[in-house]
Amino acid sequence: MNKIGLGEVRPCLEGVIPAIMATTAADGTPNVAYISQVFHVDERHVALSFQFFNKTRRNILEHPRATVLVLHPVTAQFYRLHLRYLRTETGGPVFESMKAQLAGIASHSGMASVFVLRGSDIYEVLDIERVAGEPLPGGAPRCSLLGALRRGSERLARATTLDEALEATLQTLEHDMDIAHSMVLILDPATQRLYTVASRGYATSGVGSEIALGDGVIGVAAREGTPVRIMHMTSAYLYSQAVRIGLEDRGLAPADMTEIPYPGLPEPHSQLAVPLRSGDRVLGVLFVESPQDLRFSFEDEDLLVTLAGQLAAAIDLMQETPEAADAHAHADDTPVPVVRPPPGPALQVRYYPANHSVFINNAYLIKGVAGAILWKLLQVHRSEGRQEFCNRELRLDPGLGLPDVVDNLEARLLLLSRRLQEQCPALRIEKTGRGRFRLQVGAAVHLQTVQA
């Protein structure tokens, strides 16, 4: 009989049905218990969740052998894994991924106070055997994921701007993988927060919404640089909506709010967050979710990791704008005549230097570096009548607070452009070339600085 590999068993390791673990004490006394997680580490190792100081734990430390019974969630085929305990990890990618997935299981079962991960026990897989029985037929065949990856790679290869690269990625997820809800978030190294730059499938885009590093599956994926996949309902991001509702209940007007609502599903049953890695840096996160249980398999995870790597490389490449071209962009251009704003109500723009937040007609627009950029552009336009700008002059302005390394300027400009498109169409940012853009002003603008 052919030796069974972990690839065949991997669908059993989704946490849908708890595994059964058998151990023995040093004197040979057996013990059987349920275990929350059996986590795939690689083709020769799995990790089991260490949550309780119980008989199972004592047995493993005394006699480092175990047998685990797992069940395929579709075919109902049982497998028996024979394992040897190696070590316990209390940090790192495996531990953080298991911790985040365990949080999803806990919220689904109402046992958040019980399901606390103390460590990830790493085991070597010595042998795998099928348990005799009559399994059910497998699920319907999936579309060709390799073909989907190929088409996605071709789209990304044709992208020449960040906007096009993001669109290529989300289009691949929607059209080729039938993933209806997705978003891309970029990490701001200065604030250690991730901000949404693109989304697909939500009632509102949520562009500009923020998540702290380490918060939920998205934040953990970014902090640890590893994919995090949850296959059950989780309320990890309901905090965003709850905070906003709480502010409204206390009588704060929308103009007082500087948090853009997170666009996630109200009751996600499957979530997958994949870091955008370039070299040893994490640039952001590619995130998908679904209202269905078991929506994303490990094969989906593998594809998204590959696609995310290509997107990260494209983002990094687009940051490397030729400085020489930027340096002469303004000096060599023929000035574009300033178009007189059409008659009509003026835009009242308020700027708060404390956090660089910008309000237009009492409605919150943006804050942080993107807010500082918009304020600079509007001031230059008012004083010089200029519409043409280049990335280099922004990078050379110390008042904007751009990091010295990895400033993500293209992503910030795209974020600002999309927020203006959604909230204030009278102001537009249009790309005019590599490292160059134009500010279109379609109304009179009154600027006001407010010192908090």
GROMACS .gro file of C-alpha atoms in nm, residues 59-247:
model
  189
   59ASN     CA    1   0.140   1.229   2.941
   60ILE     CA    2   0.314   1.392   2.644
   61LEU     CA    3   0.589   1.531   2.865
   62GLU     CA    4   0.638   1.185   3.021
   63HIS     CA    5   0.595   0.978   2.705
   64PRO     CA    6   0.627   1.185   2.381
   65ARG     CA    7   0.408   0.968   2.156
   66ALA     CA    8   0.047   1.027   2.054
   67THR     CA    9  -0.220   0.903   1.815
   68VAL     CA   10  -0.468   1.150   1.669
   69LEU     CA   11  -0.792   1.062   1.490
   70VAL     CA   12  -0.909   1.317   1.233
   71LEU     CA   13  -1.212   1.326   1.002
   72HIS     CA   14  -1.241   1.457   0.645
   73PRO     CA   15  -1.518   1.725   0.653
   74VAL     CA   16  -1.660   1.625   0.311
   75THR     CA   17  -1.601   1.252   0.264
   76ALA     CA   18  -1.624   1.153   0.634
   77GLN     CA   19  -1.308   0.942   0.592
   78PHE     CA   20  -1.124   0.886   0.922
   79TYR     CA   21  -0.744   0.898   0.938
   80ARG     CA   22  -0.517   0.797   1.225
   81LEU     CA   23  -0.196   1.002   1.270
   82HIS     CA   24   0.092   0.856   1.469
   83LEU     CA   25   0.297   1.139   1.615
   84ARG     CA   26   0.614   1.210   1.814
   85TYR     CA   27   0.633   1.526   2.029
   86LEU     CA   28   0.929   1.755   1.955
   87ARG     CA   29   0.884   2.093   2.126
   88THR     CA   30   0.642   2.368   2.231
   89GLU     CA   31   0.646   2.712   2.065
   90THR     CA   32   0.497   3.016   2.238
   91GLY     CA   33   0.560   3.269   1.963
   92GLY     CA   34   0.625   3.300   1.593
   93PRO     CA   35   0.418   3.238   1.278
   94VAL     CA   36   0.277   2.894   1.369
   95PHE     CA   37   0.174   3.003   1.719
   96GLU     CA   38   0.016   3.330   1.599
   97SER     CA   39  -0.173   3.159   1.316
   98MET     CA   40  -0.310   2.898   1.555
   99LYS     CA   41  -0.398   3.165   1.809
  100ALA     CA   42  -0.596   3.366   1.554
  101GLN     CA   43  -0.774   3.058   1.421
  102LEU     CA   44  -0.855   2.949   1.774
  103ALA     CA   45  -1.015   3.289   1.836
  104GLY     CA   46  -1.245   3.220   1.542
  105ILE     CA   47  -1.341   2.880   1.683
  106ALA     CA   48  -1.401   3.034   2.026
  107SER     CA   49  -1.630   3.308   1.893
  108HIS     CA   50  -1.822   3.049   1.693
  109SER     CA   51  -1.879   2.827   1.998
  110GLY     CA   52  -1.920   3.093   2.265
  111MET     CA   53  -1.614   2.972   2.460
  112ALA     CA   54  -1.376   3.265   2.419
  113SER     CA   55  -1.288   3.260   2.787
  114VAL     CA   56  -1.199   2.890   2.770
  115PHE     CA   57  -1.014   2.868   2.439
  116VAL     CA   58  -0.684   3.033   2.530
  117LEU     CA   59  -0.376   2.910   2.346
  118ARG     CA   60  -0.078   2.854   2.575
  119GLY     CA   61   0.151   2.713   2.309
  120SER     CA   62   0.186   2.522   1.984
  121ASP     CA   63   0.310   2.167   2.036
  122ILE     CA   64   0.515   2.061   1.733
  123TYR     CA   65   0.498   1.693   1.638
  124GLU     CA   66   0.675   1.480   1.379
  125VAL     CA   67   0.433   1.268   1.174
  126LEU     CA   68   0.561   0.911   1.194
  127ASP     CA   69   0.281   0.740   1.003
  128ILE     CA   70  -0.071   0.794   0.867
  129GLU     CA   71  -0.333   0.526   0.815
  130ARG     CA   72  -0.685   0.527   0.672
  131VAL     CA   73  -0.950   0.385   0.901
  132ALA     CA   74  -1.163   0.121   0.729
  133GLY     CA   75  -1.506   0.243   0.627
  134GLU     CA   76  -1.718   0.367   0.337
  135PRO     CA   77  -1.637   0.733   0.273
  136LEU     CA   78  -1.879   0.964   0.093
  137PRO     CA   79  -1.809   1.106  -0.254
  138GLY     CA   80  -1.583   1.408  -0.264
  139GLY     CA   81  -1.703   1.757  -0.345
  140ALA     CA   82  -1.746   1.900  -0.693
  141PRO     CA   83  -1.417   1.963  -0.872
  142ARG     CA   84  -1.278   2.313  -0.836
  143CYS     CA   85  -1.194   2.542  -1.122
  144SER     CA   86  -0.831   2.527  -1.227
  145LEU     CA   87  -0.649   2.724  -0.960
  146LEU     CA   88  -0.329   2.706  -1.162
  147GLY     CA   89  -0.514   2.862  -1.455
  148ALA     CA   90  -0.652   3.132  -1.227
  149LEU     CA   91  -0.301   3.206  -1.103
  150ARG     CA   92  -0.172   3.227  -1.459
  151ARG     CA   93  -0.441   3.476  -1.561
  152GLY     CA   94  -0.380   3.679  -1.247
  153SER     CA   95  -0.006   3.684  -1.313
  154GLU     CA   96  -0.065   3.803  -1.668
  155ARG     CA   97  -0.291   4.085  -1.547
  156LEU     CA   98  -0.032   4.196  -1.292
  157ALA     CA   99   0.245   4.184  -1.552
  158ARG     CA  100   0.048   4.431  -1.768
  159ALA     CA  101  -0.013   4.675  -1.481
  160THR     CA  102   0.187   4.997  -1.500
  161THR     CA  103   0.029   5.181  -1.204
  162LEU     CA  104  -0.062   5.085  -0.850
  163ASP     CA  105  -0.429   5.137  -0.934
  164GLU     CA  106  -0.402   4.886  -1.221
  165ALA     CA  107  -0.212   4.635  -1.005
  166LEU     CA  108  -0.478   4.645  -0.735
  167GLU     CA  109  -0.756   4.612  -0.992
  168ALA     CA  110  -0.578   4.316  -1.154
  169THR     CA  111  -0.555   4.139  -0.817
  170LEU     CA  112  -0.915   4.195  -0.711
  171GLN     CA  113  -1.042   4.106  -1.058
  172THR     CA  114  -0.858   3.773  -1.043
  173LEU     CA  115  -1.014   3.694  -0.707
  174GLU     CA  116  -1.364   3.784  -0.824
  175HIS     CA  117  -1.369   3.648  -1.180
  176ASP     CA  118  -1.131   3.353  -1.164
  177MET     CA  119  -1.173   3.232  -0.805
  178ASP     CA  120  -1.536   3.336  -0.742
  179ILE     CA  121  -1.437   3.530  -0.429
  180ALA     CA  122  -1.695   3.805  -0.385
  181HIS     CA  123  -1.546   3.996  -0.090
  182SER     CA  124  -1.185   4.111  -0.087
  183MET     CA  125  -0.964   4.404   0.005
  184VAL     CA  126  -0.602   4.520   0.004
  185LEU     CA  127  -0.450   4.707   0.296
  186ILE     CA  128  -0.112   4.883   0.306
  187LEU     CA  129   0.102   4.904   0.619
  188ASP     CA  130   0.209   5.246   0.743
  189PRO     CA  131   0.545   5.179   0.915
  190ALA     CA  132   0.528   5.506   1.110
  191THR     CA  133   0.190   5.445   1.278
  192GLN     CA  134   0.203   5.063   1.267
  193ARG     CA  135  -0.146   5.060   1.121
  194LEU     CA  136  -0.287   4.916   0.800
  195TYR     CA  137  -0.514   5.130   0.582
  196THR     CA  138  -0.750   5.005   0.313
  197VAL     CA  139  -0.660   5.114  -0.041
  198ALA     CA  140  -0.893   4.891  -0.244
  199SER     CA  141  -1.191   4.662  -0.187
  200ARG     CA  142  -1.443   4.460  -0.383
  201GLY     CA  143  -1.793   4.335  -0.301
  202TYR     CA  144  -1.894   4.563  -0.012
  203ALA     CA  145  -2.177   4.817   0.014
  204THR     CA  146  -1.916   5.085   0.088
  205SER     CA  147  -1.554   5.070  -0.021
  206GLY     CA  148  -1.407   5.148   0.322
  207VAL     CA  149  -1.106   5.306   0.152
  208GLY     CA  150  -0.903   5.474   0.424
  209SER     CA  151  -1.032   5.254   0.709
  210GLU     CA  152  -0.757   5.143   0.946
  211ILE     CA  153  -0.663   4.834   1.146
  212ALA     CA  154  -0.387   4.822   1.404
  213LEU     CA  155  -0.093   4.588   1.358
  214GLY     CA  156  -0.168   4.265   1.543
  215ASP     CA  157  -0.544   4.327   1.554
  216GLY     CA  158  -0.756   4.037   1.424
  217VAL     CA  159  -0.657   3.808   1.139
  218ILE     CA  160  -0.547   4.100   0.919
  219GLY     CA  161  -0.328   4.258   1.184
  220VAL     CA  162  -0.178   3.925   1.291
  221ALA     CA  163  -0.098   3.830   0.929
  222ALA     CA  164   0.088   4.159   0.890
  223ARG     CA  165   0.268   4.143   1.224
  224GLU     CA  166   0.385   3.783   1.188
  225GLY     CA  167   0.429   3.785   0.809
  226THR     CA  168   0.227   3.464   0.775
  227PRO     CA  169  -0.114   3.371   0.631
  228VAL     CA  170  -0.401   3.337   0.877
  229ARG     CA  171  -0.710   3.138   0.778
  230ILE     CA  172  -1.031   3.100   0.980
  231MET     CA  173  -1.311   2.874   0.862
  232HIS     CA  174  -1.586   2.963   1.111
  233MET     CA  175  -1.782   3.273   1.202
  234THR     CA  176  -1.580   3.535   1.387
  235SER     CA  177  -1.668   3.875   1.527
  236ALA     CA  178  -1.306   3.993   1.516
  237TYR     CA  179  -1.392   4.311   1.326
  238LEU     CA  180  -1.732   4.395   1.468
  239TYR     CA  181  -1.542   4.625   1.705
  240SER     CA  182  -1.512   4.883   1.428
  241GLN     CA  183  -1.887   4.909   1.382
  242ALA     CA  184  -1.948   4.888   1.757
  243VAL     CA  185  -1.713   5.179   1.829
  244ARG     CA  186  -1.881   5.397   1.569
  245ILE     CA  187  -2.231   5.312   1.696
  246GLY     CA  188  -2.115   5.388   2.049
  247LEU     CA  189  -1.993   5.732   1.944
   0.00000   0.00000   0.00000
